[in-house]
mmCIF file of C-alpha atoms in Angstrom:
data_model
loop_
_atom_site.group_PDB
_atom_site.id
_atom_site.type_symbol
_atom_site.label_atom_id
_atom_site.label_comp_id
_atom_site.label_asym_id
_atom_site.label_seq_id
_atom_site.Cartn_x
_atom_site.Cartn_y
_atom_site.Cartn_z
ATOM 1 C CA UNK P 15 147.901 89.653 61.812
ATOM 2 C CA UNK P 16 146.510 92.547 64.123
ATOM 3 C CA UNK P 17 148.060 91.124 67.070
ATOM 4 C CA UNK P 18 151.688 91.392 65.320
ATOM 5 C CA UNK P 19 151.000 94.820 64.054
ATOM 6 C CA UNK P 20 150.367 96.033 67.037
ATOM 7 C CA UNK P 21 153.475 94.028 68.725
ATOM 8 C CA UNK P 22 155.786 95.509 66.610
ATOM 9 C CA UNK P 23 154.145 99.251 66.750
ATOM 10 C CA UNK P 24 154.767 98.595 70.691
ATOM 11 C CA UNK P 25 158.367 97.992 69.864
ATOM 12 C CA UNK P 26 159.109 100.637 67.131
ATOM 13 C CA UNK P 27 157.600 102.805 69.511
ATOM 14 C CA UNK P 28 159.410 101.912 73.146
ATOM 15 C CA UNK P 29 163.070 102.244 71.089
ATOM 16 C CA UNK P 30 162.198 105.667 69.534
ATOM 17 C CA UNK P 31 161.337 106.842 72.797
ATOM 18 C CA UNK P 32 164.662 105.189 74.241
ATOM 19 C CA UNK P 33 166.949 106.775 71.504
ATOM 20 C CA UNK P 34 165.282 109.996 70.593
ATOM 21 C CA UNK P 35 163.768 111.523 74.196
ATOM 22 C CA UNK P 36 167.063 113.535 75.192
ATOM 23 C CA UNK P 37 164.901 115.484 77.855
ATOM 24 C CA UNK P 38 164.646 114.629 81.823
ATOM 25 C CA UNK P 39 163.585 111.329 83.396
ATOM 26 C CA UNK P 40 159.779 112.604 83.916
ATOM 27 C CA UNK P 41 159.527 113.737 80.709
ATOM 28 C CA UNK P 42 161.038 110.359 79.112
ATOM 29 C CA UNK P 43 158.683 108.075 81.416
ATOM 30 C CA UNK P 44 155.943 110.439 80.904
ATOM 31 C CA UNK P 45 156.019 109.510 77.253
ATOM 32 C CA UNK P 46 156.908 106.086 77.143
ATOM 33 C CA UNK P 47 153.975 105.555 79.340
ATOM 34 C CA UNK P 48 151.647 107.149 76.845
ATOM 35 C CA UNK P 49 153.144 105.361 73.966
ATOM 36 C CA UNK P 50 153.224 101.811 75.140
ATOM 37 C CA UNK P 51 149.545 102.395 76.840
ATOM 38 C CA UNK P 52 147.361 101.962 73.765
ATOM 39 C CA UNK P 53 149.568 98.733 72.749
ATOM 40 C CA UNK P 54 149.758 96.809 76.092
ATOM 41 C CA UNK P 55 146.083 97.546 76.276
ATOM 42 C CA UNK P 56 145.069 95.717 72.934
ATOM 43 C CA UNK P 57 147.682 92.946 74.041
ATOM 44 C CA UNK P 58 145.967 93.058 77.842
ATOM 45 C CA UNK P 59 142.560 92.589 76.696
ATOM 46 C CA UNK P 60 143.517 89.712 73.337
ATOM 47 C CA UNK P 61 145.414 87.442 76.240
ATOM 48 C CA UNK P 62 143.031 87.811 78.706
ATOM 49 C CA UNK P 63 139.908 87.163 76.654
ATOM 50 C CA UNK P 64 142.057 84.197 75.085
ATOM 51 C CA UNK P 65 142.752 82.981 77.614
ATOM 52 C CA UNK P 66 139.066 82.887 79.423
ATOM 53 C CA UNK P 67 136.485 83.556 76.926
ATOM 54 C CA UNK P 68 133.579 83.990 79.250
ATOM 55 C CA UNK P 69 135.579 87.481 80.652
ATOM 56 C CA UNK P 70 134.379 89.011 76.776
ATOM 57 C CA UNK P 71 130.383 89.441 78.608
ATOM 58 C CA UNK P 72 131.814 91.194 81.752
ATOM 59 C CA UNK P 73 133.968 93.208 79.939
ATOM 60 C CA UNK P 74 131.178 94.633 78.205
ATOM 61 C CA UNK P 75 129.517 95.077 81.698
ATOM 62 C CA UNK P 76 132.189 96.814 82.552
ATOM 63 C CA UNK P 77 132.613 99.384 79.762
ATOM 64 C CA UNK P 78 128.828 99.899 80.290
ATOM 65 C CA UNK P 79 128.626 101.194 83.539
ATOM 66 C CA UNK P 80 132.133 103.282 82.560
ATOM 67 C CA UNK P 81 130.152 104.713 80.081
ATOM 68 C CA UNK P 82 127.580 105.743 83.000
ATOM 69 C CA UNK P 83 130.412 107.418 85.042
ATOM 70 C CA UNK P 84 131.965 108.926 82.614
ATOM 71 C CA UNK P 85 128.757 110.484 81.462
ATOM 72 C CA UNK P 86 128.436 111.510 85.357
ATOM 73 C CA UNK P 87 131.617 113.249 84.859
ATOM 74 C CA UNK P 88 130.964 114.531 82.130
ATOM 75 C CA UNK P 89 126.987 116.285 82.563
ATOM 76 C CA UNK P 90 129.165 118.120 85.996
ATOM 77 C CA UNK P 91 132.394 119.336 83.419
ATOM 78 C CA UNK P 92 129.947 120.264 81.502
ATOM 79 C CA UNK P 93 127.630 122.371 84.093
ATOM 80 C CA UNK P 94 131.050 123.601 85.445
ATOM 81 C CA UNK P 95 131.848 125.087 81.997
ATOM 82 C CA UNK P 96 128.458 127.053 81.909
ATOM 83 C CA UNK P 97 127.557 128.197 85.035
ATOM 84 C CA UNK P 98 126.330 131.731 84.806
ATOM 85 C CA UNK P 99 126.974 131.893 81.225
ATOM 86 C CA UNK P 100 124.961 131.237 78.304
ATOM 87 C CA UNK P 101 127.326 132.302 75.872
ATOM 88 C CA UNK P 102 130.279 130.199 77.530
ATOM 89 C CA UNK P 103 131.673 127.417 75.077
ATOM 90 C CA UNK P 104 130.338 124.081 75.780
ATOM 91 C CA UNK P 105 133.576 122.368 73.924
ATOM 92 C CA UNK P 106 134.315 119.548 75.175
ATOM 93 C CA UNK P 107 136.972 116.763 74.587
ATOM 94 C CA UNK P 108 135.786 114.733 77.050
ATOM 95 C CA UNK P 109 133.308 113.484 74.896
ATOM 96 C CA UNK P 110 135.566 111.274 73.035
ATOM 97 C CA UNK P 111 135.032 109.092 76.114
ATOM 98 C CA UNK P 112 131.882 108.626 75.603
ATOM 99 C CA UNK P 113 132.194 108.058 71.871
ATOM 100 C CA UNK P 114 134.615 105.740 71.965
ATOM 101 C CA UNK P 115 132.649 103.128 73.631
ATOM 102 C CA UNK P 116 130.502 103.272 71.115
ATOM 103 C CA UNK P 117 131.584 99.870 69.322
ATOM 104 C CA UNK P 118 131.122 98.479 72.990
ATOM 105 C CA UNK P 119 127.652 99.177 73.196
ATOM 106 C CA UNK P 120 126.797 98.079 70.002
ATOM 107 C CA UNK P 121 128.111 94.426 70.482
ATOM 108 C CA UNK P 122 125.787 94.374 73.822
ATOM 109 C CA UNK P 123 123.089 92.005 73.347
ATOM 110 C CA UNK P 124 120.209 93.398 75.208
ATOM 111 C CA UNK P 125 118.925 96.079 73.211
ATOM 112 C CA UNK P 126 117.355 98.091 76.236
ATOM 113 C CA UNK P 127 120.788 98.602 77.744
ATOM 114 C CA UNK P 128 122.270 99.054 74.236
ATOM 115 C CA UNK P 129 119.538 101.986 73.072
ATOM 116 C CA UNK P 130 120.409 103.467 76.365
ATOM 117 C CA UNK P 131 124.327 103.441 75.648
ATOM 118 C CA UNK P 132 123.839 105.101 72.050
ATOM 119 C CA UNK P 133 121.090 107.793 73.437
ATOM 120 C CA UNK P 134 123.406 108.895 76.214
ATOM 121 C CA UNK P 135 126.778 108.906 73.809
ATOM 122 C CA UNK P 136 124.374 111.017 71.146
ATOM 123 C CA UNK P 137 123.354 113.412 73.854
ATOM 124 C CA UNK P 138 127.186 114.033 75.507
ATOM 125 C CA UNK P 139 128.193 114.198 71.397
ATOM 126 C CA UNK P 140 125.270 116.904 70.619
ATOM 127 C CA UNK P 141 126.244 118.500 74.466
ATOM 128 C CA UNK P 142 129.411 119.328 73.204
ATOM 129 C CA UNK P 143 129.619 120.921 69.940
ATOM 130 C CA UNK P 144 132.177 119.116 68.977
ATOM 131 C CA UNK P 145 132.280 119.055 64.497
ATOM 132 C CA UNK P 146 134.308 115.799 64.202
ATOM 133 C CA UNK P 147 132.332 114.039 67.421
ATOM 134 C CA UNK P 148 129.145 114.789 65.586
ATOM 135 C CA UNK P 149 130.029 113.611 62.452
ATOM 136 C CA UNK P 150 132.080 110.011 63.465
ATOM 137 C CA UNK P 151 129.037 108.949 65.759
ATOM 138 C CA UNK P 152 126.513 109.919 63.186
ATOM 139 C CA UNK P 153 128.304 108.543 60.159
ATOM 140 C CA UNK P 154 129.628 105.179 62.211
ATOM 141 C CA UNK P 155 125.940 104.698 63.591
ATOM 142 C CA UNK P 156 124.607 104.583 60.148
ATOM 143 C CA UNK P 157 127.791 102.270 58.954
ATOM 144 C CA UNK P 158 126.481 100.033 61.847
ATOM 145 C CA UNK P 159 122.813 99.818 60.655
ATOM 146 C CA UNK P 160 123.780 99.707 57.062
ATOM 147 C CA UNK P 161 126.079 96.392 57.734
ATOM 148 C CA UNK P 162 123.157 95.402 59.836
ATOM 149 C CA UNK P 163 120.601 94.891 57.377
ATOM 150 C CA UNK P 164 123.696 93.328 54.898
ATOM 151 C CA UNK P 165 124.439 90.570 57.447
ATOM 152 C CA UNK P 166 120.468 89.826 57.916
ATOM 153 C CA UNK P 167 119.505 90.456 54.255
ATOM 154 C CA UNK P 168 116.952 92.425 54.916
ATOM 155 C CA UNK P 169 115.805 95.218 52.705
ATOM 156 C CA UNK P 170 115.086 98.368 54.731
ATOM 157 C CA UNK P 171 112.035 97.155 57.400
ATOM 158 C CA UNK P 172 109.674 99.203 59.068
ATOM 159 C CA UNK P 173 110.652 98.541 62.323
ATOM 160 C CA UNK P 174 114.670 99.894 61.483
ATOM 161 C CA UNK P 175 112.881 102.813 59.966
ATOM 162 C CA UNK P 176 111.261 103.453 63.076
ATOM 163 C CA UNK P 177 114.666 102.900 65.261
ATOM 164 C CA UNK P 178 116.316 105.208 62.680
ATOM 165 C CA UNK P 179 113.505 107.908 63.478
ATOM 166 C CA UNK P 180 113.395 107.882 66.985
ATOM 167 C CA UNK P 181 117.148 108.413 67.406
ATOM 168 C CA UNK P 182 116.616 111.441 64.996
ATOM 169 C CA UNK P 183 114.401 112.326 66.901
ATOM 170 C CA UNK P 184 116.319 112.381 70.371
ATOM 171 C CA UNK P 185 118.830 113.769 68.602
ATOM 172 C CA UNK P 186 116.673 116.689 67.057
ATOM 173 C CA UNK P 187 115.174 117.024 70.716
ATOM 174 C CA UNK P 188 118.558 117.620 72.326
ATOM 175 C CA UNK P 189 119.946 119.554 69.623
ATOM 176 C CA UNK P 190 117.144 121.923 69.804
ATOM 177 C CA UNK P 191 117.447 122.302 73.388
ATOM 178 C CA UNK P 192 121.021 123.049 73.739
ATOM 179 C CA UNK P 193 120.448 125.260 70.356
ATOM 180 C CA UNK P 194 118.503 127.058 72.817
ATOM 181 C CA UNK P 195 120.448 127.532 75.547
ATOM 182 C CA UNK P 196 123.463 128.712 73.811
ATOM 183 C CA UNK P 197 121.850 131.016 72.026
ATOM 184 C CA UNK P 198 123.015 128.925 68.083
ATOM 185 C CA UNK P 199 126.274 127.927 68.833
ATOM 186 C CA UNK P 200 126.505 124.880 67.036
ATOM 187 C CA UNK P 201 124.662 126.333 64.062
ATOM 188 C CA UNK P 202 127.357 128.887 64.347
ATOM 189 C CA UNK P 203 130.661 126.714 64.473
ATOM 190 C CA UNK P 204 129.174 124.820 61.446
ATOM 191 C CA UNK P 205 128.492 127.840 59.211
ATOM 192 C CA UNK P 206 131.948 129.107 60.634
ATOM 193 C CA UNK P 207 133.862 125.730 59.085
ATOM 194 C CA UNK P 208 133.403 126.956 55.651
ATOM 195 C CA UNK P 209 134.796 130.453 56.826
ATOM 196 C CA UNK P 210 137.872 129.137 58.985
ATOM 197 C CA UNK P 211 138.816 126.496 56.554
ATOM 198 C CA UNK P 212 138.058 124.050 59.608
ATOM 199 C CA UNK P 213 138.769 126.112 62.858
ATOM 200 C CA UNK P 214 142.248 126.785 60.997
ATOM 201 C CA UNK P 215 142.958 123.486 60.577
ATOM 202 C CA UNK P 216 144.689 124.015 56.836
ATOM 203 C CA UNK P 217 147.011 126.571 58.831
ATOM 204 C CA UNK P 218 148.001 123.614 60.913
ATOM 205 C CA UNK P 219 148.617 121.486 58.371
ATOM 206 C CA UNK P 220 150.947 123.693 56.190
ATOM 207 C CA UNK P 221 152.841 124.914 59.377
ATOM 208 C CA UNK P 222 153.453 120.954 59.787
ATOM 209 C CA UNK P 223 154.436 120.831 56.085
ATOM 210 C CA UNK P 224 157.102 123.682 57.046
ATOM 211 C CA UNK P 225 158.585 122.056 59.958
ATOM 212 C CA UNK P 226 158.428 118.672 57.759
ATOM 213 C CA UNK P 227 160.462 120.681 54.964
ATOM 214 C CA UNK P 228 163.281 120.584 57.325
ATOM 215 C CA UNK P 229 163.720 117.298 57.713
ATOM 216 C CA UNK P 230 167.062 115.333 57.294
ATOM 217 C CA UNK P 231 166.905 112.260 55.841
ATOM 218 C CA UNK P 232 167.262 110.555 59.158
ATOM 219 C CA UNK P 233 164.500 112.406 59.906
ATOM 220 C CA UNK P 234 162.385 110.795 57.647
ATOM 221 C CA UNK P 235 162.579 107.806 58.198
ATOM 222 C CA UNK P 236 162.223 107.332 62.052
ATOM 223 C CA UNK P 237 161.083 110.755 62.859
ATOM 224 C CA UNK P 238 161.433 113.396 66.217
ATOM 225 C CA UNK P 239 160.172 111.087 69.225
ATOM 226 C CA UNK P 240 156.595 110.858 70.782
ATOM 227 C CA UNK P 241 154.829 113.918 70.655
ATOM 228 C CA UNK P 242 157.781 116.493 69.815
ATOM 229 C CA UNK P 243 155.296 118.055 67.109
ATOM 230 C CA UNK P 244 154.168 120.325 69.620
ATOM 231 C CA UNK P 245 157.584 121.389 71.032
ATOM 232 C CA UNK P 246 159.133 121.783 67.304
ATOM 233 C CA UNK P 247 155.902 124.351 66.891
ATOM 234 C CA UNK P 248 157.082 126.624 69.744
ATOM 235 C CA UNK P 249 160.290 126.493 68.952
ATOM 236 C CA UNK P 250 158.967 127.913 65.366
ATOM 237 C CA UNK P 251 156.678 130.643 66.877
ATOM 238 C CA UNK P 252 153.610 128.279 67.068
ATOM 239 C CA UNK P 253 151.335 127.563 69.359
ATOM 240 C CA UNK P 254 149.816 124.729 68.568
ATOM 241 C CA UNK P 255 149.268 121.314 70.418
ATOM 242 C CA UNK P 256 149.440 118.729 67.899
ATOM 243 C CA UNK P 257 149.069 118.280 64.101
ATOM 244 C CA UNK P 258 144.949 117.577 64.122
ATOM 245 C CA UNK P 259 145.933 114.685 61.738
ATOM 246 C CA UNK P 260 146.966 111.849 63.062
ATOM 247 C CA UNK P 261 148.918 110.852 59.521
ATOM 248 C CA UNK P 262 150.802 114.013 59.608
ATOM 249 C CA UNK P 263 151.318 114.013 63.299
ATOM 250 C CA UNK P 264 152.623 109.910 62.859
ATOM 251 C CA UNK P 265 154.864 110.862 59.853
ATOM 252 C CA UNK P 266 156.376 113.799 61.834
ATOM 253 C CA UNK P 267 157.062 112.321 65.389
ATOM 254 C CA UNK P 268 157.817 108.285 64.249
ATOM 255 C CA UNK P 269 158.918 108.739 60.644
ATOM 256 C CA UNK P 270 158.555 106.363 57.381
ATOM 257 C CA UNK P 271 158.785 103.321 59.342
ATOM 258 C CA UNK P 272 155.761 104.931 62.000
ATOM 259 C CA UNK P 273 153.432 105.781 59.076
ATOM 260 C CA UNK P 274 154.266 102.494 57.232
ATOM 261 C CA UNK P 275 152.935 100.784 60.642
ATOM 262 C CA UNK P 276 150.264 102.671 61.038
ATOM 263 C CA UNK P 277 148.870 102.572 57.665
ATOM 264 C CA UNK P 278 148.995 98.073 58.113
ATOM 265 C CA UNK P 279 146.943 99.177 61.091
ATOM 266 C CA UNK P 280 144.469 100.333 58.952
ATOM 267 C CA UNK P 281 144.436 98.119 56.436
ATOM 268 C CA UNK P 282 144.330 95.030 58.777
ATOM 269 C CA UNK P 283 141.087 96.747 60.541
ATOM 270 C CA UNK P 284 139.695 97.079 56.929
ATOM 271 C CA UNK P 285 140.147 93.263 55.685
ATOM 272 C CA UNK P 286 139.206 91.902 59.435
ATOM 273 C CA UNK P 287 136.079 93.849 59.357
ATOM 274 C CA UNK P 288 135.291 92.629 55.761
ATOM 275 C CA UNK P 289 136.052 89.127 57.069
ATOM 276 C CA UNK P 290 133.128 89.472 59.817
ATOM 277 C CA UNK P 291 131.040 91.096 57.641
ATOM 278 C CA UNK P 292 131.270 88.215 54.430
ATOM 279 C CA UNK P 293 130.906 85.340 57.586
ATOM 280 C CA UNK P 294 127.919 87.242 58.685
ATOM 281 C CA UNK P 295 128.894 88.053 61.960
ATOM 282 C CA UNK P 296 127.173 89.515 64.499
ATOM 283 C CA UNK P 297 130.475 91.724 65.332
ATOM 284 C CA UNK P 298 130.592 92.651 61.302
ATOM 285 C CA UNK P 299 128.998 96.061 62.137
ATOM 286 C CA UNK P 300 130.269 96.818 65.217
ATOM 287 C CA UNK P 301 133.870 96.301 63.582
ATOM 288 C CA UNK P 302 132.921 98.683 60.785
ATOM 289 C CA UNK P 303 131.762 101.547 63.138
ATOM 290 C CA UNK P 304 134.735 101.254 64.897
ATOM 291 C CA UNK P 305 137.038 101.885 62.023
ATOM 292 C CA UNK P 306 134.711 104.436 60.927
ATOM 293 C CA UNK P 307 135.590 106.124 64.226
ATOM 294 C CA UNK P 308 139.188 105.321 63.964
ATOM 295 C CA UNK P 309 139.006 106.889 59.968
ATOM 296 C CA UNK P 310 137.495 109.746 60.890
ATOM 297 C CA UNK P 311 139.321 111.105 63.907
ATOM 298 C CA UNK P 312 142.286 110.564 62.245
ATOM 299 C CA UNK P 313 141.816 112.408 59.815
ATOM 300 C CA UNK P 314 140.692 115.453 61.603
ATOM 301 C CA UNK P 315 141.696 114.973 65.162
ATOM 302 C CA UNK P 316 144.439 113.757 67.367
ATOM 303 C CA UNK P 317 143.769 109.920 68.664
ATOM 304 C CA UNK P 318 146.581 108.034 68.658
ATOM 305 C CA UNK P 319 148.270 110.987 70.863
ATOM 306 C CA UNK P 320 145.800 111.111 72.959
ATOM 307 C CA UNK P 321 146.289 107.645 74.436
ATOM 308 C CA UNK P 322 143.452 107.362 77.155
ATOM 309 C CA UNK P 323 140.791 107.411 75.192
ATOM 310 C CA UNK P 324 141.936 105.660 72.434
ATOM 311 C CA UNK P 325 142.483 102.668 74.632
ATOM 312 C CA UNK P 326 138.622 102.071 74.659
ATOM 313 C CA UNK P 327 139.215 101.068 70.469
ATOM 314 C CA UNK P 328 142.139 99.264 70.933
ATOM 315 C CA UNK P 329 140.906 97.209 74.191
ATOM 316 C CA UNK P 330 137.536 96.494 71.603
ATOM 317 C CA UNK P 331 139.559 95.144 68.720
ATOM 318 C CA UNK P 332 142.130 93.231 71.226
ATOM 319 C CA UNK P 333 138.675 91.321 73.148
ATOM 320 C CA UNK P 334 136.979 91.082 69.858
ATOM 321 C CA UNK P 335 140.039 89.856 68.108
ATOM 322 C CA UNK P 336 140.905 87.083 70.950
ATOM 323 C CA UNK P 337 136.860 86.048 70.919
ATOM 324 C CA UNK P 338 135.807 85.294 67.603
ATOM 325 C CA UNK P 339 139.460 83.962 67.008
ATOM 326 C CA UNK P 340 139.484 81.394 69.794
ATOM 327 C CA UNK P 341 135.557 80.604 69.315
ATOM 328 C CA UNK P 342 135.241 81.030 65.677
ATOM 329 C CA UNK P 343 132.258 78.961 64.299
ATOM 330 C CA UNK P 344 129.994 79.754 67.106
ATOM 331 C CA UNK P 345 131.181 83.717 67.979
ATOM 332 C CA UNK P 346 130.684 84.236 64.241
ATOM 333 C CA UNK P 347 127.225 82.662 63.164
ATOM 334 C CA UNK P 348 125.232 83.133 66.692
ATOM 335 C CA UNK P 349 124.931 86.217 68.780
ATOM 336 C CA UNK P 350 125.927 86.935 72.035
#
């Protein structure tokens, strides 16, 4: 059912772009690139791993050493941003391409390469300050373990306690050295959600509710166009970039019918993951951090919008999807 979800999201998407992107040619392939990217990538990825089931291993080669560039990348951004500052903001959105690979390292089989993947995502995550980074990795890690022990039926061992402490550790070890350097900056921005009601974020959401308000009934049901949010704001006297909810931000640009889509999305992720997890699969808890991801950026962030990095999710559920599908007995009771 997730492949046809996300067909007909590709669809609803490539005619509101067609009917409701009056502006020039650039600007019209511009954003029917970046709303048929995240579907073709899921389809990509399901046919291809369908197809030849063997290319599910190098894929995750391949999404390892991407995780090892973009880290490159992102330890040089990140050196950029604070040269001969100490009081320079680290913030970084880059990280969300670390953190979305996340799922991929999980399903990796050999846990040396694995550890390494989650230690070098936890130390780009605590590198950049970012509130809702911080809290999806930490909250889908511990999803992951927690679905872990379910599928073995193990009560809480000494051994995970020990795996549990060491990446507290690292992460306490990091934390305290970046702490350092920036002089309590994250400590800051965390005491400073309480204050800002979420780095403004509630004055985002009713300026959204305003421009919503104004809908016609049209409106309502299919929406403004890909990513029109942001140009309906300035036209109001706002400066903002997007919604930082990807509900409201759905429900604005692509309507009734968009949010209707996207909340089957969800709600297909949901029952597949409970599906792996009740067959004991070893892709149960990988599946459930990934949504965990998916829940929580959504919530507070912009991810479908953003389409490049939320390709590394939808490429995971398409390969994952087309695996255990096509190889079902044996991709769901042995592991990689």
């Amino acid at each position: 059912m997730l492949f046809y979800i996300v067909y007909i999201w590709l669809l609803w998407m490539i005619m509101l772009s067609v009917v409701l992107i009056d502006y020039s040619v650039e600007y019209f392939l511009q954003s029917l690139l970046e709303v048929v990217f995240c579907p073709l990538i899921f389809l990509y990825f399901f046919v291809v791993v369908k197809k030849k089931s063997y290319l599910f291993d190098d894929a995750k080669i391949m999404f390892f050493l991407l995780l090892i560039c973009n880290f490159i990348f992102y330890y040089y951004v990140y050196i950029y941003r604070n040269i001969g500052s100490l009081f320079s903001s680290p913030l970084l959105n880059v990280v969300y391409y670390l953190l979305l690979l996340l799922p991929w390292m999980l399903i990796i089989k050999n846990k040396v390469y694995r550890y390494i993947g989650i230690v070098i995502i936890a130390a780009a995550v605590v590198l950049s300050m970012k509130r809702t980074a911080f809290i999806a990795f930490t909250l889908s890690l511990l999803i992951y373990y927690l679905f872990e022990q379910i599928r073995l039926r193990l009560i809480i061992s000494m051994r995970l306690l020990v795996q549990i402490l060491f990446l507290v550790l690292a992460l306490y070890v990091i934390y305290s050295y970046v702490e350092q350097q920036t002089w309590g900056f994250f400590e800051k921005r965390m005491i400073s959600s309480f204050d800002d009601k979420g780095s403004g974020r509630l004055d985002i959401y009713m300026q959204v509710f305003r421009l919503l308000n104004k809908n016609t009934f049209g409106e309502w049901i299919y929406g403004h166009g890909h990513n029109t949010l942001r140009i309906y704001n300035v036209m109001d006297g706002y400066d903002l970039l997007s919604a930082h909810n990807d509900w409201l931000e759905i429900l604005f640009d692509y309507g009734i019918v968009g949010i209707i889509i996207y909340l089957f999305l969800h709600l297909t992720l949901i029952r597949y993951t409970f599906i792996l997890i009740k067959r004991r699969s070893v892709f149960g808890p990988p599946m459930a951090a990934s949504y965990t991801i998916l829940f929580i950026m959504s919530l507070t962030s912009h991810l479908v919008l953003y389409a490049s990095y939320f390709g590394y999710l939808m490429a995971f559920w398409g390969a994952l999807l087309a695996f255990s599908s096509g190889f079902e007995k044996k991709a769901l009771s042995q592991p990689l």
